[in-house]
XYZ file of C-alpha atoms in Angstrom:
779
model
C 12.145 -9.440 -7.772
C 11.678 -6.617 -10.337
C 14.686 -4.354 -10.351
C 17.129 -7.074 -9.265
C 19.894 -8.162 -11.610
C 19.986 -11.830 -12.477
C 23.035 -13.329 -10.759
C 25.849 -14.933 -12.690
C 27.240 -18.333 -11.881
C 29.705 -16.870 -9.368
C 29.125 -19.560 -6.752
C 28.477 -22.435 -9.208
C 30.021 -21.619 -12.546
C 32.628 -18.885 -12.042
C 35.052 -21.354 -10.415
C 35.110 -23.260 -13.716
C 35.023 -20.201 -16.003
C 38.723 -20.503 -16.831
C 38.076 -23.813 -18.623
C 35.298 -22.252 -20.694
C 37.663 -19.427 -21.711
C 40.163 -22.030 -23.048
C 37.513 -23.324 -25.429
C 36.804 -19.806 -26.615
C 40.556 -19.251 -27.273
C 40.723 -22.341 -29.561
C 37.806 -20.988 -31.554
C 38.842 -17.330 -31.347
C 37.624 -16.480 -34.847
C 34.182 -17.845 -34.139
C 34.306 -16.216 -30.740
C 34.934 -12.807 -32.281
C 31.854 -13.172 -34.485
C 29.760 -14.453 -31.575
C 30.962 -11.564 -29.425
C 29.893 -9.027 -32.029
C 26.441 -10.552 -32.389
C 26.022 -11.057 -28.647
C 27.040 -7.472 -27.917
C 24.426 -6.165 -30.344
C 21.804 -8.428 -28.823
C 22.660 -7.334 -25.295
C 22.437 -3.734 -26.403
C 18.968 -4.327 -27.855
C 17.941 -6.201 -24.716
C 19.098 -3.381 -22.442
C 17.246 -0.817 -24.547
C 14.187 -3.065 -24.621
C 14.399 -3.362 -20.845
C 14.436 0.420 -20.567
C 11.351 0.646 -22.797
C 9.650 -2.023 -20.651
C 10.335 -0.012 -17.504
C 8.974 3.082 -19.244
C 5.803 1.162 -20.209
C 5.412 -0.136 -16.647
C 5.593 3.418 -15.309
C 3.167 4.498 -18.048
C 0.705 1.731 -17.139
C 0.885 2.658 -13.456
C 0.248 6.316 -14.245
C -2.644 5.393 -16.597
C -4.310 3.490 -13.752
C -3.953 6.435 -11.389
C -5.210 8.882 -14.029
C -8.205 6.605 -14.606
C -8.921 6.859 -10.862
C -8.746 10.649 -11.173
C -11.175 10.500 -14.095
C -13.529 8.313 -12.038
C -13.356 10.777 -9.128
C -14.111 13.686 -11.494
C -17.080 11.820 -12.983
C -18.486 11.017 -9.530
C -18.248 14.691 -8.577
C -19.790 15.837 -11.868
C -22.746 13.434 -11.431
C -23.292 14.315 -7.748
C -26.963 15.133 -7.119
C -25.992 18.015 -4.827
C -23.923 19.601 -7.607
C -26.760 19.142 -10.116
C -29.017 21.000 -7.707
C -26.544 23.901 -7.400
C -26.179 24.095 -11.193
C -29.919 24.329 -11.635
C -30.515 26.783 -8.802
C -31.740 30.231 -9.839
C -31.485 31.842 -6.391
C -28.354 33.076 -4.584
C -26.613 30.292 -2.740
C -28.139 30.336 0.697
C -30.264 28.068 2.837
C -30.282 24.493 1.497
C -27.935 25.451 -1.361
C -25.357 26.641 1.159
C -25.482 23.325 2.988
C -25.231 21.537 -0.367
C -22.027 23.484 -1.045
C -20.647 22.459 2.345
C -21.500 18.791 1.731
C -19.769 18.907 -1.664
C -16.725 20.495 0.003
C -16.575 17.690 2.582
C -16.862 15.093 -0.171
C -14.021 16.757 -2.091
C -11.845 16.414 1.014
C -12.620 12.690 1.073
C -11.568 12.281 -2.547
C -8.336 14.191 -1.881
C -7.454 11.982 1.078
C -8.193 8.781 -0.864
C -5.729 9.552 -3.673
C -2.220 10.916 -3.004
C -2.000 12.037 -6.623
C -4.664 14.707 -5.996
C -3.329 17.952 -4.501
C -6.713 19.740 -4.578
C -10.199 19.344 -6.110
C -12.170 22.419 -7.126
C -15.726 22.841 -8.417
C -16.233 26.133 -10.213
C -19.632 27.278 -11.545
C -19.996 30.118 -13.996
C -22.083 32.192 -11.544
C -18.887 32.561 -9.480
C -19.313 29.660 -7.098
C -15.969 28.228 -5.918
C -15.934 24.974 -3.918
C -12.820 23.151 -2.746
C -11.995 20.758 0.099
C -11.174 23.654 2.424
C -12.813 26.763 0.931
C -16.345 27.499 -0.265
C -17.572 30.805 -1.667
C -20.207 32.135 -4.018
C -17.906 34.960 -5.161
C -14.776 33.380 -6.629
C -13.607 36.674 -8.172
C -13.000 38.161 -4.719
C -11.466 34.887 -3.509
C -9.145 33.995 -6.398
C -5.664 35.415 -6.118
C -5.881 35.923 -2.377
C -5.969 32.296 -1.295
C -5.379 30.395 -4.527
C -3.714 31.178 -7.847
C -3.067 28.751 -10.700
C -0.359 29.131 -13.336
C 0.080 32.823 -12.570
C -3.215 33.495 -14.411
C -5.527 36.349 -13.513
C -9.048 35.461 -12.455
C -10.502 36.352 -15.881
C -7.836 34.348 -17.743
C -8.316 31.375 -15.402
C -12.101 31.508 -15.816
C -11.734 31.790 -19.589
C -9.425 28.756 -19.597
C -12.011 26.664 -17.701
C -15.224 27.786 -19.434
C -14.132 28.836 -22.925
C -15.039 25.464 -24.453
C -16.722 22.256 -23.391
C -13.928 20.070 -22.005
C -14.188 16.327 -21.419
C -11.288 14.822 -19.455
C -8.924 17.610 -20.567
C -5.413 18.094 -19.186
C -3.401 21.317 -18.973
C 0.408 21.223 -18.783
C 2.318 21.435 -15.520
C 2.131 24.887 -13.968
C 2.569 26.635 -10.656
C -0.042 26.642 -7.899
C -0.135 29.059 -4.981
C -2.456 27.755 -2.272
C -2.640 29.320 1.165
C 0.702 31.039 0.642
C 2.518 27.812 -0.359
C 3.756 27.025 -3.861
C 3.282 23.718 -5.679
C 3.689 22.322 -9.195
C 0.515 20.751 -10.568
C -1.046 19.318 -13.730
C -4.664 20.441 -14.172
C -7.452 17.995 -15.114
C -10.717 19.626 -16.221
C -14.202 18.120 -16.619
C -17.019 20.417 -17.730
C -20.352 20.048 -15.890
C -22.997 18.957 -16.556
C -21.390 16.104 -18.513
C -22.679 15.995 -22.069
C -24.018 19.581 -22.076
C -21.918 20.618 -25.086
C -23.493 24.059 -25.453
C -25.193 24.635 -22.101
C -22.504 23.757 -19.595
C -22.492 25.661 -16.324
C -19.082 25.103 -14.836
C -16.190 22.718 -14.443
C -14.600 20.228 -12.044
C -10.868 20.992 -11.686
C -8.574 18.300 -10.258
C -5.034 19.524 -9.495
C -2.546 16.654 -9.749
C 0.643 16.941 -7.685
C 3.620 17.041 -10.082
C 5.862 15.481 -7.409
C 3.582 12.441 -7.154
C 3.490 12.178 -10.965
C 7.276 12.192 -10.999
C 7.353 9.511 -8.289
C 5.135 7.261 -10.439
C 7.495 7.739 -13.396
C 10.708 7.387 -11.376
C 11.030 3.694 -12.256
C 11.587 4.534 -15.925
C 15.000 6.210 -15.537
C 17.361 7.383 -12.804
C 16.640 11.157 -12.444
C 20.375 11.730 -11.928
C 21.261 10.106 -15.255
C 18.430 11.161 -17.554
C 15.032 12.780 -17.902
C 11.428 11.715 -18.535
C 8.761 13.805 -20.247
C 5.058 13.156 -20.839
C 3.911 14.683 -24.131
C 0.254 15.063 -25.138
C -0.999 14.124 -28.621
C -0.732 17.765 -29.772
C 2.971 17.921 -28.799
C 2.457 19.802 -25.516
C 4.686 18.672 -22.641
C 2.304 17.767 -19.799
C 4.958 17.107 -17.142
C 8.468 15.796 -16.702
C 11.413 15.410 -14.394
C 15.150 14.714 -14.418
C 18.132 16.614 -15.797
C 17.039 19.988 -17.155
C 19.562 19.957 -20.025
C 17.896 16.817 -21.405
C 14.347 18.215 -21.262
C 13.115 20.106 -24.311
C 10.006 20.444 -26.453
C 10.094 17.590 -29.023
C 10.254 18.724 -32.639
C 7.824 15.974 -33.615
C 6.253 13.007 -31.884
C 7.558 9.545 -32.859
C 5.441 7.731 -35.430
C 5.632 4.331 -33.709
C 3.900 3.371 -30.452
C 7.151 2.192 -28.843
C 10.821 2.281 -29.769
C 13.990 4.278 -29.502
C 16.229 6.652 -31.467
C 19.811 7.880 -31.175
C 20.866 11.469 -31.788
C 23.690 13.925 -31.176
C 22.980 17.218 -29.446
C 25.604 19.714 -28.290
C 28.338 17.161 -28.938
C 26.672 14.596 -26.618
C 25.328 11.267 -27.894
C 21.830 10.741 -26.535
C 19.366 7.862 -26.546
C 15.609 8.576 -26.682
C 13.178 5.837 -25.564
C 9.450 6.303 -26.105
C 6.151 4.523 -25.510
C 2.632 5.673 -26.345
C -0.354 5.111 -24.076
C -3.428 3.571 -25.667
C -5.558 5.057 -22.871
C -5.052 8.759 -23.655
C -2.611 8.973 -26.597
C 0.181 10.506 -24.507
C 3.768 9.760 -25.452
C 6.189 8.983 -22.618
C 9.778 9.895 -23.570
C 12.907 8.970 -21.600
C 16.187 10.612 -22.601
C 19.602 9.498 -21.326
C 23.226 9.755 -22.416
C 24.341 6.816 -24.512
C 27.128 6.260 -22.001
C 24.520 4.870 -19.592
C 23.930 1.970 -22.012
C 27.653 1.545 -22.492
C 28.135 1.250 -18.726
C 25.440 -1.431 -18.558
C 27.054 -3.377 -21.388
C 30.544 -3.160 -19.876
C 30.226 -6.559 -18.105
C 29.573 -8.235 -21.468
C 32.671 -6.659 -23.003
C 34.800 -7.516 -19.985
C 33.525 -11.077 -20.061
C 34.632 -11.484 -23.667
C 38.100 -10.039 -23.023
C 38.524 -12.299 -20.008
C 37.399 -15.255 -22.077
C 39.931 -14.549 -24.807
C 42.766 -14.446 -22.252
C 42.076 -17.843 -20.748
C 41.108 -19.753 -23.893
C 44.767 -20.878 -24.238
C 44.169 -23.319 -21.387
C 42.890 -26.024 -23.739
C 43.762 -28.789 -21.367
C 40.923 -27.821 -19.070
C 38.206 -28.645 -21.657
C 36.811 -31.501 -19.547
C 36.429 -29.157 -16.596
C 34.449 -26.844 -18.851
C 31.974 -29.624 -19.620
C 31.607 -30.520 -15.965
C 31.178 -26.850 -15.086
C 28.432 -26.459 -17.637
C 26.588 -29.602 -16.562
C 26.806 -28.632 -12.899
C 25.647 -25.057 -13.348
C 22.864 -25.712 -15.871
C 20.103 -26.648 -13.322
C 20.731 -23.511 -11.288
C 20.810 -21.407 -14.429
C 17.461 -22.863 -15.490
C 15.924 -21.954 -12.139
C 17.192 -18.383 -12.510
C 15.652 -18.074 -15.946
C 12.297 -19.381 -14.711
C 12.298 -16.882 -11.877
C 13.040 -14.028 -14.269
C 10.386 -15.162 -16.754
C 7.862 -15.701 -13.990
C 8.238 -12.128 -12.779
C 8.049 -10.638 -16.244
C 11.630 -9.402 -16.624
C 12.282 -9.789 -20.344
C 15.899 -8.713 -20.197
C 18.373 -8.669 -17.353
C 22.072 -7.968 -17.113
C 23.947 -10.665 -15.139
C 25.569 -9.323 -12.011
C 28.634 -11.427 -11.290
C 28.936 -10.009 -7.793
C 25.805 -11.863 -6.684
C 25.939 -15.596 -6.131
C 23.098 -17.824 -7.309
C 22.499 -19.125 -3.802
C 22.343 -15.650 -2.334
C 20.041 -14.599 -5.142
C 17.695 -17.541 -4.510
C 17.681 -16.892 -0.786
C 16.948 -13.193 -1.251
C 14.245 -13.805 -3.856
C 12.386 -16.344 -1.715
C 12.625 -14.006 1.260
C 11.224 -11.168 -0.841
C 8.347 -13.359 -2.021
C 7.413 -14.305 1.516
C 7.644 -10.705 2.709
C 5.556 -9.465 -0.216
C 2.924 -12.117 0.437
C 2.672 -11.122 4.084
C 2.517 -7.415 3.197
C -0.189 -8.121 0.620
C -2.194 -10.107 3.166
C -1.986 -7.281 5.699
C -2.969 -4.755 3.054
C -5.976 -6.833 1.969
C -7.091 -7.220 5.590
C -6.733 -3.472 6.124
C -8.712 -2.668 2.983
C -11.427 -5.136 3.959
C -11.753 -3.485 7.389
C -12.066 -0.046 5.787
C -14.714 -1.315 3.353
C -16.714 -2.950 6.160
C -16.523 0.216 8.291
C -17.727 2.300 5.324
C -20.669 -0.041 4.766
C -21.646 0.015 8.454
C -21.425 3.794 8.589
C -23.617 4.157 5.513
C -26.100 1.643 6.926
C -26.307 3.369 10.319
C -26.655 6.805 8.701
C -29.567 5.639 6.509
C -27.563 5.746 3.275
C -29.471 2.910 1.554
C -32.923 3.255 0.016
C -33.674 -0.406 -0.825
C -33.315 -3.645 1.117
C -31.917 -5.448 -1.928
C -29.065 -2.937 -2.139
C -28.222 -3.511 1.528
C -28.137 -7.292 1.081
C -26.003 -7.072 -2.063
C -23.327 -4.930 -0.392
C -23.463 -6.954 2.836
C -22.922 -10.224 0.962
C -20.056 -8.689 -1.024
C -18.382 -7.537 2.197
C -18.776 -11.000 3.744
C -20.503 -9.570 6.836
C -22.555 -12.055 8.878
C -25.523 -9.899 9.885
C -28.322 -12.419 9.555
C -31.349 -12.351 11.825
C -35.024 -11.662 12.298
C -34.470 -8.658 14.573
C -31.646 -6.126 14.822
C -30.433 -3.959 17.716
C -27.878 -1.170 17.890
C -25.848 -0.871 21.095
C -23.821 2.332 21.564
C -20.921 1.934 24.027
C -18.936 4.896 25.389
C -15.686 4.678 27.363
C -15.676 7.339 30.079
C -13.196 8.758 32.558
C -11.802 11.852 30.868
C -13.735 15.092 30.771
C -15.593 15.438 27.441
C -14.099 18.903 26.829
C -10.583 17.842 27.852
C -8.199 17.701 24.846
C -7.038 14.182 24.093
C -3.354 13.486 24.621
C -1.329 10.689 23.031
C -1.593 8.632 26.233
C -5.359 9.088 26.348
C -5.720 7.988 22.739
C -3.651 4.852 23.415
C -5.867 4.044 26.413
C -9.006 4.522 24.336
C -7.622 2.274 21.581
C -6.852 -0.460 24.119
C -10.350 -0.055 25.556
C -11.861 -0.482 22.081
C -9.850 -3.664 21.515
C -11.035 -5.080 24.855
C -14.623 -4.093 24.064
C -14.480 -5.857 20.699
C -12.815 -9.026 21.999
C -15.165 -9.458 24.971
C -18.271 -8.633 22.910
C -17.391 -11.255 20.296
C -16.693 -13.884 22.974
C -19.609 -13.131 25.335
C -22.397 -12.341 22.815
C -23.311 -15.353 20.594
C -24.878 -13.248 17.858
C -24.017 -12.138 14.355
C -22.413 -8.762 14.856
C -20.875 -5.767 13.122
C -18.627 -3.373 15.052
C -18.135 0.261 13.973
C -15.936 2.826 15.802
C -18.030 6.006 15.894
C -15.288 8.218 17.364
C -12.417 8.011 19.868
C -14.724 7.320 22.807
C -17.807 5.644 21.280
C -18.204 2.297 19.554
C -21.383 0.950 17.925
C -22.397 -2.742 17.975
C -24.888 -3.784 15.289
C -26.401 -7.095 16.486
C -28.599 -9.562 14.569
C -30.888 -11.901 16.536
C -32.408 -15.138 15.258
C -35.452 -17.050 16.510
C -35.477 -17.391 20.289
C -32.582 -15.037 20.920
C -34.575 -11.798 21.566
C -35.995 -13.310 24.799
C -32.525 -13.634 26.366
C -30.871 -10.678 24.647
C -31.188 -8.239 27.537
C -29.796 -10.665 30.105
C -26.834 -11.624 27.936
C -26.082 -7.981 27.139
C -26.184 -7.042 30.821
C -23.769 -9.889 31.641
C -21.397 -8.952 28.829
C -21.541 -5.281 29.873
C -20.575 -6.238 33.418
C -17.590 -8.250 32.164
C -16.434 -5.410 29.916
C -16.808 -2.810 32.666
C -14.821 -4.960 35.107
C -12.003 -5.509 32.615
C -11.829 -1.817 31.686
C -11.758 -0.771 35.339
C -9.113 -3.349 36.200
C -6.817 -2.839 33.191
C -7.211 0.860 32.361
C -9.214 2.498 35.137
C -11.988 3.427 32.666
C -15.770 3.100 32.931
C -18.354 2.020 30.351
C -21.832 3.351 29.561
C -24.268 1.597 27.195
C -27.263 2.859 25.221
C -29.502 0.248 23.580
C -31.969 1.009 20.783
C -35.214 -0.811 20.074
C -35.281 -3.828 17.778
C -36.113 -3.394 14.093
C -37.138 -6.173 11.720
C -35.035 -5.119 8.683
C -31.478 -3.908 8.271
C -32.562 -0.955 6.160
C -34.385 0.424 9.219
C -31.409 0.068 11.550
C -30.970 3.859 11.441
C -33.916 4.127 13.851
C -32.285 1.829 16.396
C -28.997 3.723 15.942
C -30.628 7.082 16.740
C -32.391 5.546 19.730
C -29.163 4.004 21.042
C -27.352 7.360 20.873
C -30.263 9.089 22.627
C -30.275 6.429 25.344
C -26.479 6.735 25.704
C -26.809 10.450 26.410
C -29.045 9.588 29.375
C -26.735 6.849 30.736
C -24.477 7.576 33.682
C -20.994 6.062 34.075
C -21.226 2.283 34.434
C -24.950 2.279 33.517
C -26.930 0.653 30.666
C -29.996 2.539 29.395
C -32.564 1.026 27.045
C -34.485 3.322 24.753
C -37.632 1.294 25.451
C -37.426 2.519 29.048
C -37.250 6.157 27.920
C -39.839 6.325 25.206
C -42.851 7.086 27.440
C -41.130 10.278 28.570
C -41.049 11.719 25.021
C -43.754 13.973 23.605
C -42.214 15.114 20.284
C -42.902 13.636 16.840
C -40.603 11.501 14.680
C -39.877 12.513 11.065
C -36.088 12.744 10.439
C -34.660 14.389 7.338
C -33.163 11.175 5.950
C -36.602 9.493 6.145
C -38.113 12.388 4.189
C -35.401 12.141 1.508
C -35.903 8.377 1.250
C -39.670 8.835 0.961
C -39.247 11.405 -1.846
C -36.818 9.131 -3.714
C -39.108 6.072 -3.481
C -42.227 8.017 -4.524
C -40.422 9.318 -7.615
C -39.268 5.769 -8.374
C -42.862 4.496 -8.172
C -42.026 1.890 -5.511
C -45.394 1.596 -3.736
C -44.349 -1.267 -1.436
C -41.383 0.636 0.043
C -43.429 3.856 0.319
C -46.105 1.936 2.252
C -43.413 0.468 4.561
C -41.965 3.922 5.374
C -45.403 5.407 6.066
C -46.283 2.450 8.294
C -43.069 2.974 10.247
C -43.914 6.665 10.558
C -47.342 5.726 11.910
C -45.891 3.352 14.518
C -43.284 5.845 15.704
C -45.829 8.678 16.090
C -48.912 6.810 17.350
C -47.949 3.465 18.901
C -44.648 4.402 20.597
C -45.195 8.004 21.732
C -48.089 10.319 22.512
C -47.711 13.262 20.149
C -49.248 16.492 21.421
C -51.577 18.612 19.303
C -48.865 21.225 18.818
C -46.406 18.581 17.640
C -49.078 17.077 15.368
C -49.502 20.462 13.687
C -45.745 20.740 13.103
C -45.676 17.204 11.665
C -48.593 18.122 9.393
C -46.726 21.122 8.001
C -43.632 18.977 7.354
C -45.712 16.345 5.534
C -47.359 19.121 3.539
C -43.908 20.399 2.534
C -42.848 16.923 1.415
C -46.035 16.550 -0.646
C -45.526 19.985 -2.220
C -41.993 19.054 -3.321
C -43.289 15.859 -4.941
C -46.250 17.579 -6.600
C -43.920 20.034 -8.321
C -41.503 17.321 -9.491
C -44.126 14.939 -10.976
C -45.872 15.866 -14.248
C -49.690 15.813 -14.009
C -52.718 17.523 -15.501
C -54.098 20.738 -14.014
C -57.166 19.064 -12.535
C -55.096 16.471 -10.666
C -52.657 19.154 -9.491
C -55.500 21.297 -8.138
C -57.050 18.331 -6.334
C -53.756 17.337 -4.741
C -53.178 20.955 -3.706
C -56.500 20.897 -1.854
C -55.548 17.648 -0.118
C -52.250 19.198 0.971
C -54.093 22.156 2.473
C -56.406 19.877 4.454
C -53.460 18.049 6.037
C -52.923 20.841 8.570
C -56.567 20.704 9.706
C -56.168 17.374 11.560
C -56.021 17.345 15.339
C -54.767 13.775 15.788
C -51.598 12.131 14.482
C -53.491 8.967 13.436
C -55.948 10.864 11.194
C -53.122 12.971 9.779
C -51.079 9.908 8.837
C -54.135 8.136 7.352
C -54.658 10.984 4.894
C -50.917 11.390 4.338
C -50.603 7.707 3.433
C -53.384 7.953 0.847
C -51.850 11.130 -0.602
C -48.295 9.748 -0.969
C -49.514 6.452 -2.463
C -51.477 8.423 -5.092
C -48.345 10.442 -5.909
C -46.405 7.152 -6.179
C -48.904 5.792 -8.712
C -48.698 9.027 -10.741
C -44.882 8.789 -10.814
C -45.001 5.101 -11.819
C -47.442 5.834 -14.665
C -45.259 8.674 -15.915
C -42.126 6.462 -15.955
C -44.024 3.703 -17.812
C -45.228 6.203 -20.431
C -41.684 7.463 -20.954
C -40.449 3.903 -21.565
C -43.117 3.320 -24.269
C -42.174 6.616 -25.930
C -38.430 5.878 -26.044
C -38.969 2.259 -27.082
C -40.916 3.376 -30.146
C -38.280 5.961 -31.112
C -35.375 3.491 -30.698
C -37.046 0.736 -32.742
C -37.975 3.227 -35.490
C -34.413 4.561 -35.661
C -32.883 1.064 -35.844
C -35.316 -0.040 -38.548
C -34.249 2.948 -40.650
C -30.493 2.761 -39.945
C -29.574 -0.927 -39.492
C -27.865 -0.918 -42.921
C -25.134 1.406 -41.533
C -22.096 -0.642 -40.460
C -21.214 1.759 -37.612
C -24.624 1.655 -35.934
C -24.061 0.918 -32.224
C -25.656 1.273 -28.798
C -23.474 4.317 -28.109
C -24.465 6.029 -31.351
C -28.202 5.414 -30.839
C -28.004 6.799 -27.295
C -26.091 9.889 -28.448
C -28.507 10.649 -31.284
C -31.547 10.368 -29.004
C -29.828 12.202 -26.148
C -30.310 9.467 -23.530
C -27.935 7.196 -21.624
C -26.577 3.902 -23.010
C -27.582 2.081 -19.818
C -31.193 3.272 -20.213
C -31.337 2.038 -23.843
C -29.923 -1.345 -22.808
C -32.446 -1.679 -19.962
C -35.349 -0.813 -22.289
C -34.427 -3.668 -24.632
C -34.139 -6.225 -21.832
C -37.295 -5.125 -19.994
C -39.603 -4.318 -22.938
C -38.395 -6.629 -25.755
C -36.726 -9.458 -23.847
C -33.549 -9.234 -25.945
C -30.379 -7.159 -26.049
C -29.607 -4.304 -28.434
C -27.072 -6.482 -30.300
C -29.550 -9.346 -30.683
C -32.244 -7.024 -32.058
C -29.838 -5.406 -34.540
C -28.569 -8.806 -35.735
C -32.141 -10.051 -36.208
C -32.987 -7.033 -38.400
C -29.894 -7.605 -40.542
C -30.397 -11.381 -40.832
C -34.054 -10.948 -41.897
C -32.940 -8.540 -44.619
C -30.119 -10.891 -45.692
C -32.499 -13.839 -46.001
C -34.856 -11.782 -48.189
C -32.019 -10.584 -50.459
C -30.586 -14.101 -50.840
C -33.887 -15.084 -52.436
C -32.924 -12.916 -55.440
C -30.134 -14.731 -57.361
C -29.255 -11.499 -59.236
C -27.871 -9.807 -56.102
C -24.217 -10.814 -55.343
C -23.458 -11.993 -51.817
C -20.810 -9.275 -51.448
C -23.442 -6.600 -52.148
C -25.809 -8.242 -49.657
C -23.215 -7.918 -46.884
C -22.977 -4.191 -47.553
C -26.756 -3.721 -47.825
C -27.252 -5.492 -44.491
C -24.821 -3.241 -42.594
C -21.621 -5.331 -42.532
C -18.312 -3.624 -43.262
C -16.701 -6.705 -44.878
C -18.085 -9.849 -46.565
C -16.044 -12.007 -44.181
C -17.842 -10.510 -41.164
C -21.201 -11.084 -42.879
C -20.319 -14.740 -43.677
C -19.439 -15.465 -40.048
C -22.561 -13.743 -38.653
C -24.899 -15.485 -41.129
C -23.454 -18.936 -40.448
C -23.658 -18.389 -36.711
C -27.305 -17.298 -37.002
C -28.659 -19.812 -39.535
C -26.146 -22.648 -39.240
C -25.102 -22.516 -42.939
C -23.169 -20.091 -45.135
C -25.032 -17.541 -47.336
C -24.007 -19.417 -50.495
C -25.364 -22.758 -49.246
C -28.557 -21.045 -48.037
C -29.132 -19.552 -51.520
C -28.524 -22.917 -53.195
C -30.953 -24.695 -50.866
C -33.558 -21.958 -51.349
C -33.389 -22.159 -55.151
C -33.561 -25.984 -55.124
C -36.509 -26.102 -52.732
C -34.429 -27.061 -49.657
C -34.354 -25.238 -46.368
C -31.481 -24.119 -44.243
C -31.392 -24.902 -40.577
C -32.327 -21.790 -38.733
C -31.428 -20.793 -35.244
C -33.999 -21.628 -32.621
């Protein structure tokens, strides 16, 4: 309903308006006064409405800018980027692949937010990473493919790295990218975050000026005015609308919202402004005053019409009946306007109340249906993202998997889990897909999903891997594994028959082995894909039937990364589970040759070497572990190798756990000492303590809960209340001075805190203490 004018009483009241005008003619003197006051009120309401629209556009833009800030923070905290920043070697090998992964992630961020034209990571060694380009020599690259604001490479680099910049914006400027020109606003975040004097680069997010203008378009008609966004220092960040109305403001308005009238070049202008509490920007809308006059014209015309017909006094009874008949409809209109947040509307006499009601209800129903479709679409995207991350081994802990699964509302319960990879075949794999082929494949996927859900009575998650392949993640409960193969074969036959009959396509299935936990489903996924590669058209291949043919070892990269992460975290149970899985896959399932055992030994040695270097330990322990690493490659059997490897990684896990525990004791002592010395300062806070010690707020908060069993706020209040109770025992110290000595900015704040803690006011507590009584204290 926003943006619609409230209808007048054209269909209900306008037929009786002539009688109302007679009454106004009899009281013409009063009517003149009422007209003057009403006109001024309508003028204020129209201006207020314009400010409201400006604030709505401002709020919308603040939300989108907050998303940009979140994206920048995620990029700045990316582990891959941290590794590049700390690298001392030229970017090659693993660093090169890290750059490529960051580039792919930047492309994802750009696609997820239309406001973002491009995202760039620039490191001071010359590394340049964007969604489409990656280079370790930005100086040779800049100016040929990309140029920002017409700056030379040195000027651009100086602009980014001259100072530490946290969520900084640069005004709208030109961007030349791949030979095309754009207008962008630059958002800069120095990396690493918090490294005020040792920063190594910056994350640059280029915001499309056209999208910014689209977000602000609701504030004013671009053909009738202009909108500018002005930073706190008076710099114009961006703007749009009539060029003759856009100029650098002489000074920013003092108030957070309001308006002002001025004359410039003989034209009377109206300036509306609103200030954002999120970033301090001032949003200014400028329009000719004639725009307001045009909006108020119906009010003036209504008065003149009223004065002409007021001579018809004899129709006074009709006026009363008109009012009584139209009042219920008018009330409904007002409720609709208030319910949708429109504080001021100009009646549009060309719209009947009935038509307005009909249109508004229709809009509500349409909006509800659109919202429902949008929510369903977003839920599907979120579920697909979760399934992809699960299948790719993106989770390190079972609890994390269960938390996300429950939040998504996915029913994947069971005691055993299988992955089934289904591929629709008929076209040549190398043959380019046409629009008709894609439509056929989409229909095939719909049939596959519908028949699978109807024929397989299991909890299931379905993930489209690509145009031809679809993955079924199936959970089996007690008793179901025994009949799983038969049911899957029957369902596969039904699907194949339907695909052949309806689309002339064939189906191939690859089925992975069962795993007992969702976090290990990656193994079944890899097995299903391997089995699918062996399946012919119309055939189902089970990995269990292939495994005896394999002679290579199993130690994927994602398992190594998970093992390293869990060892560093000191999680012995999860480390033991991974090593046990590694043992089963390399001893129970396959026969690993001596050559493959040697290769596995060298990989395990490399993993141990990485962990030994990243965990602090004494020289004697380091030398002993180095010897154990060297002996790993001497084993001739996979079982003996994994026995020693298990003992070695569990010892490294215990060393990491001990180191983390020692760090907690160290920081706990420093935090408690600092608070004991500074609790009398009224601005002492969790943020300030974390900043002074150079650690994260979240870590300080966790230390209090885990080590002391109370929050930071509770501990600080207890220190202050203990001091207050001691000072109240001295009748010579005024209560007002006690509030200041205990760290409270005002006596009123101290009174409230003391009464909440002890149950009585400070004055009553002192009286009871001096008379031998006792105040009730908090349990």
